[in-house]
PDB file of C-alpha atoms in Angstrom:
ATOM      1  CA  MET A   1       2.595   0.303   9.935  1.00 65.00           C
ATOM      2  CA  GLY A   2       1.150  -2.102   7.425  1.00 88.00           C
ATOM      3  CA  MET A   3       0.677  -5.705   7.531  1.00 95.00           C
ATOM      4  CA  ARG A   4       0.853  -8.785   5.124  1.00 97.00           C
ATOM      5  CA  LEU A   5      -1.885 -11.054   5.119  1.00 98.00           C
ATOM      6  CA  SER A   6      -2.629 -14.503   3.256  1.00 98.00           C
ATOM      7  CA  ILE A   7      -6.067 -15.401   2.411  1.00 98.00           C
ATOM      8  CA  ASP A   8      -7.572 -18.335   1.598  1.00 98.00           C
ATOM      9  CA  ALA A   9     -11.725 -18.880   0.791  1.00 98.00           C
ATOM     10  CA  GLU A  10     -13.024 -22.233   0.099  1.00 97.00           C
ATOM     11  CA  LEU A  11     -17.150 -22.350  -1.130  1.00 97.00           C
ATOM     12  CA  ASP A  12     -18.297 -26.044  -1.649  1.00 96.00           C
ATOM     13  CA  TYR A  13     -21.959 -26.012  -2.955  1.00 95.00           C
ATOM     14  CA  HIS A  14     -24.539 -28.382  -4.176  1.00 95.00           C
ATOM     15  CA  LEU A  15     -26.287 -26.911  -7.145  1.00 93.00           C
ATOM     16  CA  PRO A  16     -29.846 -29.164  -8.095  1.00 94.00           C
ATOM     17  CA  ARG A  17     -29.839 -27.916 -11.546  1.00 92.00           C
ATOM     18  CA  ARG A  18     -27.841 -25.347 -14.166  1.00 91.00           C
ATOM     19  CA  ALA A  19     -27.617 -21.937 -13.015  1.00 92.00           C
ATOM     20  CA  ASP A  20     -25.448 -18.861 -14.055  1.00 93.00           C
ATOM     21  CA  VAL A  21     -23.339 -17.865 -11.178  1.00 95.00           C
ATOM     22  CA  LEU A  22     -21.559 -14.230 -10.362  1.00 96.00           C
ATOM     23  CA  LEU A  23     -18.958 -14.996  -7.793  1.00 97.00           C
ATOM     24  CA  GLN A  24     -17.351 -11.721  -6.089  1.00 98.00           C
ATOM     25  CA  LEU A  25     -14.390 -13.300  -4.175  1.00 98.00           C
ATOM     26  CA  GLU A  26     -11.170 -11.450  -5.258  1.00 98.00           C
ATOM     27  CA  ALA A  27      -9.652  -8.829  -3.387  1.00 98.00           C
ATOM     28  CA  ALA A  28      -9.701  -5.316  -4.715  1.00 98.00           C
ATOM     29  CA  GLN A  29      -6.477  -3.631  -6.122  1.00 98.00           C
ATOM     30  CA  MET A  30      -6.465  -0.185  -4.157  1.00 97.00           C
ATOM     31  CA  PRO A  31      -4.149   2.395  -2.868  1.00 96.00           C
ATOM     32  CA  ASP A  32      -4.199   1.453   0.376  1.00 97.00           C
ATOM     33  CA  GLN A  33      -4.050  -2.711  -0.121  1.00 98.00           C
ATOM     34  CA  ARG A  34      -1.776  -4.351  -2.737  1.00 98.00           C
ATOM     35  CA  VAL A  35      -2.721  -7.575  -4.165  1.00 98.00           C
ATOM     36  CA  VAL A  36       0.870  -9.297  -4.528  1.00 98.00           C
ATOM     37  CA  GLU A  37      -0.321 -12.636  -5.955  1.00 98.00           C
ATOM     38  CA  ASP A  38      -3.544 -14.337  -6.172  1.00 97.00           C
ATOM     39  CA  LYS A  39      -5.588 -16.933  -7.719  1.00 97.00           C
ATOM     40  CA  LEU A  40      -9.283 -18.077  -8.232  1.00 97.00           C
ATOM     41  CA  THR A  41      -9.744 -21.783  -9.051  1.00 96.00           C
ATOM     42  CA  VAL A  42     -13.409 -22.656  -9.963  1.00 95.00           C
ATOM     43  CA  ALA A  43     -14.218 -26.743 -10.599  1.00 88.00           C
ATOM     44  CA  SER A  44     -16.590 -25.672 -13.574  1.00 75.00           C
ATOM     45  CA  ASP A  45     -17.193 -27.141 -17.191  1.00 71.00           C
ATOM     46  CA  GLN A  46     -17.812 -23.392 -18.324  1.00 78.00           C
ATOM     47  CA  ALA A  47     -15.381 -20.573 -18.784  1.00 83.00           C
ATOM     48  CA  LEU A  48     -14.703 -17.835 -16.492  1.00 92.00           C
ATOM     49  CA  LYS A  49     -15.921 -14.376 -17.566  1.00 95.00           C
ATOM     50  CA  PRO A  50     -14.459 -11.460 -15.394  1.00 96.00           C
ATOM     51  CA  VAL A  51     -16.350  -8.181 -15.546  1.00 97.00           C
ATOM     52  CA  GLU A  52     -15.365  -4.972 -13.697  1.00 97.00           C
ATOM     53  CA  GLY A  53     -16.754  -4.431 -10.026  1.00 96.00           C
ATOM     54  CA  LEU A  54     -19.197  -1.688  -8.955  1.00 94.00           C
ATOM     55  CA  GLN A  55     -17.381   1.956  -8.941  1.00 93.00           C
ATOM     56  CA  GLY A  56     -14.607   0.097 -10.830  1.00 95.00           C
ATOM     57  CA  ILE A  57     -13.473  -1.291  -7.573  1.00 97.00           C
ATOM     58  CA  GLY A  58     -12.150  -5.126  -7.861  1.00 96.00           C
ATOM     59  CA  ARG A  59     -13.968  -7.488 -10.180  1.00 97.00           C
ATOM     60  CA  ARG A  60     -16.908 -10.232 -10.755  1.00 97.00           C
ATOM     61  CA  VAL A  61     -16.560 -13.281 -12.564  1.00 97.00           C
ATOM     62  CA  TRP A  62     -19.397 -14.944 -14.320  1.00 96.00           C
ATOM     63  CA  THR A  63     -19.369 -18.710 -14.643  1.00 95.00           C
ATOM     64  CA  SER A  64     -22.228 -21.278 -14.596  1.00 92.00           C
ATOM     65  CA  GLY A  65     -22.799 -25.332 -13.017  1.00 90.00           C
ATOM     66  CA  GLU A  66     -24.920 -27.832 -11.877  1.00 91.00           C
ATOM     67  CA  GLY A  67     -24.467 -30.456  -9.575  1.00 92.00           C
ATOM     68  CA  HIS A  68     -21.339 -30.407  -7.451  1.00 93.00           C
ATOM     69  CA  PHE A  69     -19.416 -26.718  -7.612  1.00 93.00           C
ATOM     70  CA  THR A  70     -16.359 -25.573  -5.930  1.00 95.00           C
ATOM     71  CA  ALA A  71     -14.478 -22.212  -5.550  1.00 96.00           C
ATOM     72  CA  ARG A  72     -11.354 -21.238  -4.087  1.00 97.00           C
ATOM     73  CA  TYR A  73      -9.654 -18.065  -3.812  1.00 98.00           C
ATOM     74  CA  MET A  74      -6.215 -17.760  -2.413  1.00 98.00           C
ATOM     75  CA  ALA A  75      -3.883 -14.286  -2.379  1.00 98.00           C
ATOM     76  CA  THR A  76      -1.258 -12.407  -0.519  1.00 98.00           C
ATOM     77  CA  VAL A  77      -2.145  -9.090  -0.003  1.00 98.00           C
ATOM     78  CA  GLU A  78      -0.305  -5.986   1.554  1.00 98.00           C
ATOM     79  CA  VAL A  79      -2.413  -3.573   3.323  1.00 98.00           C
ATOM     80  CA  GLU A  80      -0.936  -0.187   4.620  1.00 97.00           C
ATOM     81  CA  ARG A  81      -3.713   1.706   6.426  1.00 95.00           C
ATOM     82  CA  THR A  82      -4.109   3.130   9.452  1.00 91.00           C
ATOM     83  CA  ALA A  83      -7.491   3.883  11.761  1.00 88.00           C
ATOM     84  CA  SER A  84      -9.128   7.207  11.037  1.00 89.00           C
ATOM     85  CA  ASP A  85     -10.408   9.405  13.640  1.00 95.00           C
ATOM     86  CA  LEU A  86     -13.957  10.202  12.318  1.00 96.00           C
ATOM     87  CA  SER A  87     -14.467  12.846  14.682  1.00 95.00           C
ATOM     88  CA  SER A  88     -11.893  15.374  13.268  1.00 95.00           C
ATOM     89  CA  MET A  89     -13.111  14.799   9.851  1.00 97.00           C
ATOM     90  CA  ARG A  90     -15.486  17.054   8.014  1.00 97.00           C
ATOM     91  CA  ILE A  91     -18.652  16.309   5.922  1.00 97.00           C
ATOM     92  CA  ALA A  92     -18.720  17.508   2.738  1.00 96.00           C
ATOM     93  CA  ALA A  93     -21.497  20.035   1.272  1.00 97.00           C
ATOM     94  CA  LEU A  94     -23.632  17.965  -0.770  1.00 97.00           C
ATOM     95  CA  SER A  95     -23.133  20.508  -4.013  1.00 97.00           C
ATOM     96  CA  ASP A  96     -19.286  19.361  -3.405  1.00 97.00           C
ATOM     97  CA  LEU A  97     -20.134  15.767  -3.844  1.00 98.00           C
ATOM     98  CA  PRO A  98     -18.421  14.032  -6.716  1.00 97.00           C
ATOM     99  CA  GLY A  99     -21.224  12.132  -9.123  1.00 96.00           C
ATOM    100  CA  ASP A 100     -20.197   8.978  -8.160  1.00 96.00           C
ATOM    101  CA  VAL A 101     -20.714   9.691  -4.996  1.00 98.00           C
ATOM    102  CA  ILE A 102     -24.184  11.289  -4.814  1.00 98.00           C
ATOM    103  CA  HIS A 103     -25.602   7.580  -5.486  1.00 94.00           C
ATOM    104  CA  PHE A 104     -24.846   6.718  -2.004  1.00 98.00           C
ATOM    105  CA  LEU A 105     -26.891   9.354  -0.414  1.00 98.00           C
ATOM    106  CA  TRP A 106     -30.444   7.522  -1.409  1.00 98.00           C
ATOM    107  CA  PRO A 107     -32.450   4.834   0.185  1.00 98.00           C
ATOM    108  CA  SER A 108     -31.863   1.097  -1.351  1.00 97.00           C
ATOM    109  CA  ARG A 109     -33.557  -2.099  -0.866  1.00 97.00           C
ATOM    110  CA  TYR A 110     -32.014  -2.964   2.168  1.00 98.00           C
ATOM    111  CA  CYS A 111     -31.184   0.709   3.519  1.00 98.00           C
ATOM    112  CA  GLN A 112     -34.384   2.387   4.037  1.00 97.00           C
ATOM    113  CA  SER A 113     -32.914   5.492   5.379  1.00 98.00           C
ATOM    114  CA  ASP A 114     -36.076   7.295   4.781  1.00 97.00           C
ATOM    115  CA  LYS A 115     -37.848   5.037   7.666  1.00 97.00           C
ATOM    116  CA  LEU A 116     -34.935   6.144   9.684  1.00 98.00           C
ATOM    117  CA  HIS A 117     -34.625   9.461   9.271  1.00 98.00           C
ATOM    118  CA  GLY A 118     -36.792  11.048  12.434  1.00 98.00           C
ATOM    119  CA  PHE A 119     -34.631   8.802  14.717  1.00 98.00           C
ATOM    120  CA  ALA A 120     -31.132  10.050  13.103  1.00 98.00           C
ATOM    121  CA  VAL A 121     -32.080  13.568  13.619  1.00 98.00           C
ATOM    122  CA  LYS A 122     -33.251  13.092  16.926  1.00 98.00           C
ATOM    123  CA  GLU A 123     -30.463  10.977  17.893  1.00 98.00           C
ATOM    124  CA  PHE A 124     -27.553  12.089  16.130  1.00 98.00           C
ATOM    125  CA  GLY A 125     -28.609  15.693  14.949  1.00 94.00           C
ATOM    126  CA  SER A 126     -26.683  17.970  17.196  1.00 96.00           C
ATOM    127  CA  PHE A 127     -23.299  16.236  16.210  1.00 97.00           C
ATOM    128  CA  GLN A 128     -21.192  18.176  14.124  1.00 96.00           C
ATOM    129  CA  GLY A 129     -18.764  16.939  11.371  1.00 96.00           C
ATOM    130  CA  GLY A 130     -17.150  13.724  11.566  1.00 97.00           C
ATOM    131  CA  ALA A 131     -18.281  13.259  15.255  1.00 98.00           C
ATOM    132  CA  LYS A 132     -21.665  12.635  13.826  1.00 98.00           C
ATOM    133  CA  VAL A 133     -20.502   9.337  11.962  1.00 98.00           C
ATOM    134  CA  GLN A 134     -18.593   8.252  15.068  1.00 98.00           C
ATOM    135  CA  ALA A 135     -21.654   8.887  17.251  1.00 98.00           C
ATOM    136  CA  ILE A 136     -23.929   6.783  14.466  1.00 98.00           C
ATOM    137  CA  ALA A 137     -20.885   3.711  14.454  1.00 98.00           C
ATOM    138  CA  ASP A 138     -21.037   3.679  18.634  1.00 98.00           C
ATOM    139  CA  TRP A 139     -24.526   3.886  18.742  1.00 98.00           C
ATOM    140  CA  THR A 140     -24.930   0.690  15.959  1.00 98.00           C
ATOM    141  CA  ARG A 141     -22.351  -1.114  18.382  1.00 98.00           C
ATOM    142  CA  GLU A 142     -23.885  -0.458  21.598  1.00 98.00           C
ATOM    143  CA  ASN A 143     -27.426  -1.011  20.474  1.00 98.00           C
ATOM    144  CA  LEU A 144     -27.484  -4.013  18.671  1.00 98.00           C
ATOM    145  CA  ASP A 145     -26.964  -7.465  19.541  1.00 97.00           C
ATOM    146  CA  TYR A 146     -24.739  -9.537  17.473  1.00 97.00           C
ATOM    147  CA  VAL A 147     -26.505 -12.980  16.989  1.00 96.00           C
ATOM    148  CA  PRO A 148     -25.670 -15.722  14.362  1.00 93.00           C
ATOM    149  CA  GLY A 149     -28.689 -17.025  12.725  1.00 92.00           C
ATOM    150  CA  CYS A 150     -31.314 -14.211  13.595  1.00 95.00           C
ATOM    151  CA  SER A 151     -31.458 -12.873  10.282  1.00 94.00           C
ATOM    152  CA  ASP A 152     -31.878 -14.056   6.884  1.00 93.00           C
ATOM    153  CA  ALA A 153     -31.660 -12.815   3.015  1.00 91.00           C
ATOM    154  CA  THR A 154     -34.243 -10.733   3.273  1.00 95.00           C
ATOM    155  CA  THR A 155     -33.698  -8.430   6.785  1.00 97.00           C
ATOM    156  CA  THR A 156     -33.830  -4.871   6.480  1.00 97.00           C
ATOM    157  CA  ALA A 157     -32.045  -1.965   8.088  1.00 98.00           C
ATOM    158  CA  HIS A 158     -35.321  -1.268   9.312  1.00 98.00           C
ATOM    159  CA  ASP A 159     -35.961  -4.833  10.585  1.00 97.00           C
ATOM    160  CA  THR A 160     -32.978  -4.891  12.572  1.00 98.00           C
ATOM    161  CA  PHE A 161     -33.448  -1.662  13.874  1.00 98.00           C
ATOM    162  CA  GLN A 162     -36.679  -2.461  15.371  1.00 97.00           C
ATOM    163  CA  GLN A 163     -35.202  -6.343  16.621  1.00 97.00           C
ATOM    164  CA  LYS A 164     -31.751  -4.555  17.892  1.00 97.00           C
ATOM    165  CA  LYS A 165     -29.779  -7.540  16.847  1.00 97.00           C
ATOM    166  CA  GLY A 166     -28.080  -8.988  13.805  1.00 97.00           C
ATOM    167  CA  ILE A 167     -25.004 -10.085  12.348  1.00 97.00           C
ATOM    168  CA  CYS A 168     -22.308  -8.114  10.307  1.00 97.00           C
ATOM    169  CA  ARG A 169     -24.656  -7.431   7.511  1.00 97.00           C
ATOM    170  CA  ASP A 170     -27.281  -6.037   9.257  1.00 98.00           C
ATOM    171  CA  PHE A 171     -24.978  -3.734  11.685  1.00 98.00           C
ATOM    172  CA  ALA A 172     -23.951  -2.133   8.231  1.00 98.00           C
ATOM    173  CA  HIS A 173     -27.429  -1.818   6.877  1.00 98.00           C
ATOM    174  CA  VAL A 174     -28.207   0.099   9.942  1.00 98.00           C
ATOM    175  CA  MET A 175     -25.358   2.649  10.137  1.00 98.00           C
ATOM    176  CA  ILE A 176     -25.778   2.856   6.040  1.00 98.00           C
ATOM    177  CA  SER A 177     -28.952   3.821   6.765  1.00 98.00           C
ATOM    178  CA  LEU A 178     -28.556   6.210   9.744  1.00 98.00           C
ATOM    179  CA  ALA A 179     -25.877   7.909   7.751  1.00 98.00           C
ATOM    180  CA  ARG A 180     -27.922   8.374   4.500  1.00 98.00           C
ATOM    181  CA  ALA A 181     -30.659   9.923   6.805  1.00 98.00           C
ATOM    182  CA  LEU A 182     -28.449  12.747   7.671  1.00 98.00           C
ATOM    183  CA  ASP A 183     -27.168  13.330   3.842  1.00 98.00           C
ATOM    184  CA  ILE A 184     -23.841  11.716   4.891  1.00 98.00           C
ATOM    185  CA  PRO A 185     -22.942   9.278   1.685  1.00 98.00           C
ATOM    186  CA  ALA A 186     -22.357   5.808   2.773  1.00 98.00           C
ATOM    187  CA  ARG A 187     -21.490   2.232   1.102  1.00 98.00           C
ATOM    188  CA  MET A 188     -21.448  -1.146   2.269  1.00 98.00           C
ATOM    189  CA  VAL A 189     -18.095  -3.279   1.798  1.00 98.00           C
ATOM    190  CA  SER A 190     -17.390  -6.826   1.297  1.00 98.00           C
ATOM    191  CA  ALA A 191     -14.025  -7.726   3.152  1.00 98.00           C
ATOM    192  CA  TYR A 192     -11.744 -10.280   4.307  1.00 98.00           C
ATOM    193  CA  ALA A 193     -10.838  -9.346   7.947  1.00 98.00           C
ATOM    194  CA  TRP A 194      -7.906 -10.446   9.799  1.00 97.00           C
ATOM    195  CA  GLY A 195      -8.664 -10.987  13.702  1.00 95.00           C
ATOM    196  CA  LEU A 196     -12.378 -11.671  12.865  1.00 96.00           C
ATOM    197  CA  LYS A 197     -13.546 -14.768  15.310  1.00 94.00           C
ATOM    198  CA  PRO A 198     -15.081 -16.790  14.061  1.00 92.00           C
ATOM    199  CA  PRO A 199     -13.334 -16.166  10.310  1.00 94.00           C
ATOM    200  CA  ASP A 200     -15.990 -15.553   7.648  1.00 96.00           C
ATOM    201  CA  PHE A 201     -16.744 -13.369   4.805  1.00 97.00           C
ATOM    202  CA  HIS A 202     -17.345  -9.803   6.655  1.00 98.00           C
ATOM    203  CA  ALA A 203     -19.732  -6.700   5.814  1.00 98.00           C
ATOM    204  CA  VAL A 204     -18.510  -3.644   6.629  1.00 98.00           C
ATOM    205  CA  VAL A 205     -19.248   0.317   5.797  1.00 98.00           C
ATOM    206  CA  GLU A 206     -17.626   3.492   4.306  1.00 98.00           C
ATOM    207  CA  VAL A 207     -18.337   6.843   4.713  1.00 98.00           C
ATOM    208  CA  TRP A 208     -17.555   9.935   2.783  1.00 98.00           C
ATOM    209  CA  LEU A 209     -15.789  12.215   5.135  1.00 98.00           C
ATOM    210  CA  ASP A 210     -12.704  14.404   4.220  1.00 96.00           C
ATOM    211  CA  GLY A 211     -13.207  14.060   0.483  1.00 96.00           C
ATOM    212  CA  GLY A 212     -12.634  10.033   0.488  1.00 97.00           C
ATOM    213  CA  TRP A 213     -14.189   7.283   1.434  1.00 97.00           C
ATOM    214  CA  GLN A 214     -13.238   6.205   5.278  1.00 98.00           C
ATOM    215  CA  LEU A 215     -13.523   2.403   6.580  1.00 98.00           C
ATOM    216  CA  VAL A 216     -15.744   1.580   9.417  1.00 97.00           C
ATOM    217  CA  ASP A 217     -16.513  -1.435  11.407  1.00 98.00           C
ATOM    218  CA  PRO A 218     -19.938  -0.891  13.013  1.00 98.00           C
ATOM    219  CA  THR A 219     -19.461  -4.435  14.804  1.00 98.00           C
ATOM    220  CA  GLY A 220     -16.143  -4.017  16.225  1.00 96.00           C
ATOM    221  CA  LEU A 221     -15.335  -7.096  15.651  1.00 97.00           C
ATOM    222  CA  ALA A 222     -12.128  -6.642  13.426  1.00 96.00           C
ATOM    223  CA  PRO A 223      -9.496  -3.704  13.124  1.00 95.00           C
ATOM    224  CA  VAL A 224      -9.914  -1.438   9.911  1.00 96.00           C
ATOM    225  CA  GLU A 225      -5.910  -2.079   9.537  1.00 96.00           C
ATOM    226  CA  GLY A 226      -6.974  -5.657   8.859  1.00 97.00           C
ATOM    227  CA  LEU A 227      -9.545  -5.276   6.392  1.00 98.00           C
ATOM    228  CA  VAL A 228      -9.064  -6.271   2.637  1.00 98.00           C
ATOM    229  CA  ARG A 229     -12.089  -5.003   0.330  1.00 98.00           C
ATOM    230  CA  ILE A 230     -13.339  -7.418  -2.067  1.00 98.00           C
ATOM    231  CA  GLY A 231     -15.999  -4.852  -3.215  1.00 98.00           C
ATOM    232  CA  VAL A 232     -18.575  -2.314  -2.604  1.00 98.00           C
ATOM    233  CA  GLY A 233     -22.027  -1.368  -3.483  1.00 98.00           C
ATOM    234  CA  ARG A 234     -25.238   0.126  -2.161  1.00 98.00           C
ATOM    235  CA  ASP A 235     -26.155  -2.863   0.351  1.00 98.00           C
ATOM    236  CA  ALA A 236     -25.830  -6.301   0.326  1.00 97.00           C
ATOM    237  CA  THR A 237     -27.464  -6.767  -3.235  1.00 95.00           C
ATOM    238  CA  ASP A 238     -24.357  -5.240  -4.543  1.00 96.00           C
ATOM    239  CA  ILE A 239     -21.416  -7.341  -2.789  1.00 97.00           C
ATOM    240  CA  SER A 240     -22.724 -11.239  -2.463  1.00 95.00           C
ATOM    241  CA  PHE A 241     -19.689 -13.140  -2.803  1.00 96.00           C
ATOM    242  CA  MET A 242     -22.008 -15.524  -4.884  1.00 95.00           C
ATOM    243  CA  THR A 243     -25.133 -14.929  -6.569  1.00 95.00           C
ATOM    244  CA  ILE A 244     -26.984 -17.525  -8.377  1.00 94.00           C
ATOM    245  CA  PHE A 245     -29.062 -16.845 -11.087  1.00 94.00           C
ATOM    246  CA  GLY A 246     -31.818 -19.452 -12.238  1.00 83.00           C
ATOM    247  CA  GLY A 247     -31.739 -21.821  -9.352  1.00 78.00           C
ATOM    248  CA  SER A 248     -30.768 -22.261  -5.943  1.00 83.00           C
ATOM    249  CA  ALA A 249     -27.808 -23.973  -4.266  1.00 90.00           C
ATOM    250  CA  SER A 250     -27.405 -25.896  -0.813  1.00 93.00           C
ATOM    251  CA  LEU A 251     -24.179 -25.304   0.981  1.00 94.00           C
ATOM    252  CA  ASN A 252     -21.966 -28.246   2.093  1.00 95.00           C
ATOM    253  CA  ARG A 253     -18.889 -26.599   3.272  1.00 96.00           C
ATOM    254  CA  GLN A 254     -17.326 -22.732   3.534  1.00 96.00           C
ATOM    255  CA  SER A 255     -14.229 -21.523   5.178  1.00 97.00           C
ATOM    256  CA  VAL A 256     -12.267 -18.135   5.090  1.00 98.00           C
ATOM    257  CA  ARG A 257      -8.836 -18.122   6.582  1.00 98.00           C
ATOM    258  CA  VAL A 258      -7.039 -14.587   7.001  1.00 98.00           C
ATOM    259  CA  GLN A 259      -3.427 -15.027   8.258  1.00 97.00           C
ATOM    260  CA  ARG A 260      -0.854 -12.429   9.086  1.00 97.00           C
ATOM    261  CA  LEU A 261       2.186 -13.240   7.589  1.00 97.00           C
ATOM    262  CA  ASP A 262       4.624 -10.634   8.860  1.00 88.00           C
TER     263      ASP A 262
END
């Protein structure tokens, strides 16, 4: 059974000097989530220039600003998705992976899968098929504490693995790293999440099983049936909702609201 969701996200920042801004706020049009209507409004003296998102999923928008900078995204999205039984799924042979999936086997800036290889083999090596991925998700959820403010933009999966605490971004980095350490493609997903408390932008994971990408929330804070993907990437570098080039910004206010309409 699907659900119809209303999304309302607002950003309010101050840019002390002129800077280019890359926004990634719009819900992606995908087979299991249909954008019924949406609108992105940016208070800027520059025109908006849309570009395709990574892997052809969603889109990013270039703009620039100085001083008071605001953006608001509103959408209605119909999600048709059920939670997958990961344990019953098949892990693909490496030689069977599509070319655009191979990219997600390798370490990346925040997901140093090579540093977690030894632990991953010892802890999860005995599991078979998708049960291995389920075991990784369970371990991440059970062994990391969700602690807002304990990490920052420089925190890596290896840092979080050692500290055993983080936020959704960090949980996702750890799960991705452990999966890649066992030669299972995994990528990071930015999403709007129904049922997430407190409401915010959310980071989750997709793993390649049974010939397709399967959504997993390693925090366990939001049901996958109510996730609306924004974009995907190797790690947090690729899925940031706002990236500022040539300057910095201070946050005035930010809010995300996801409500069920049906």
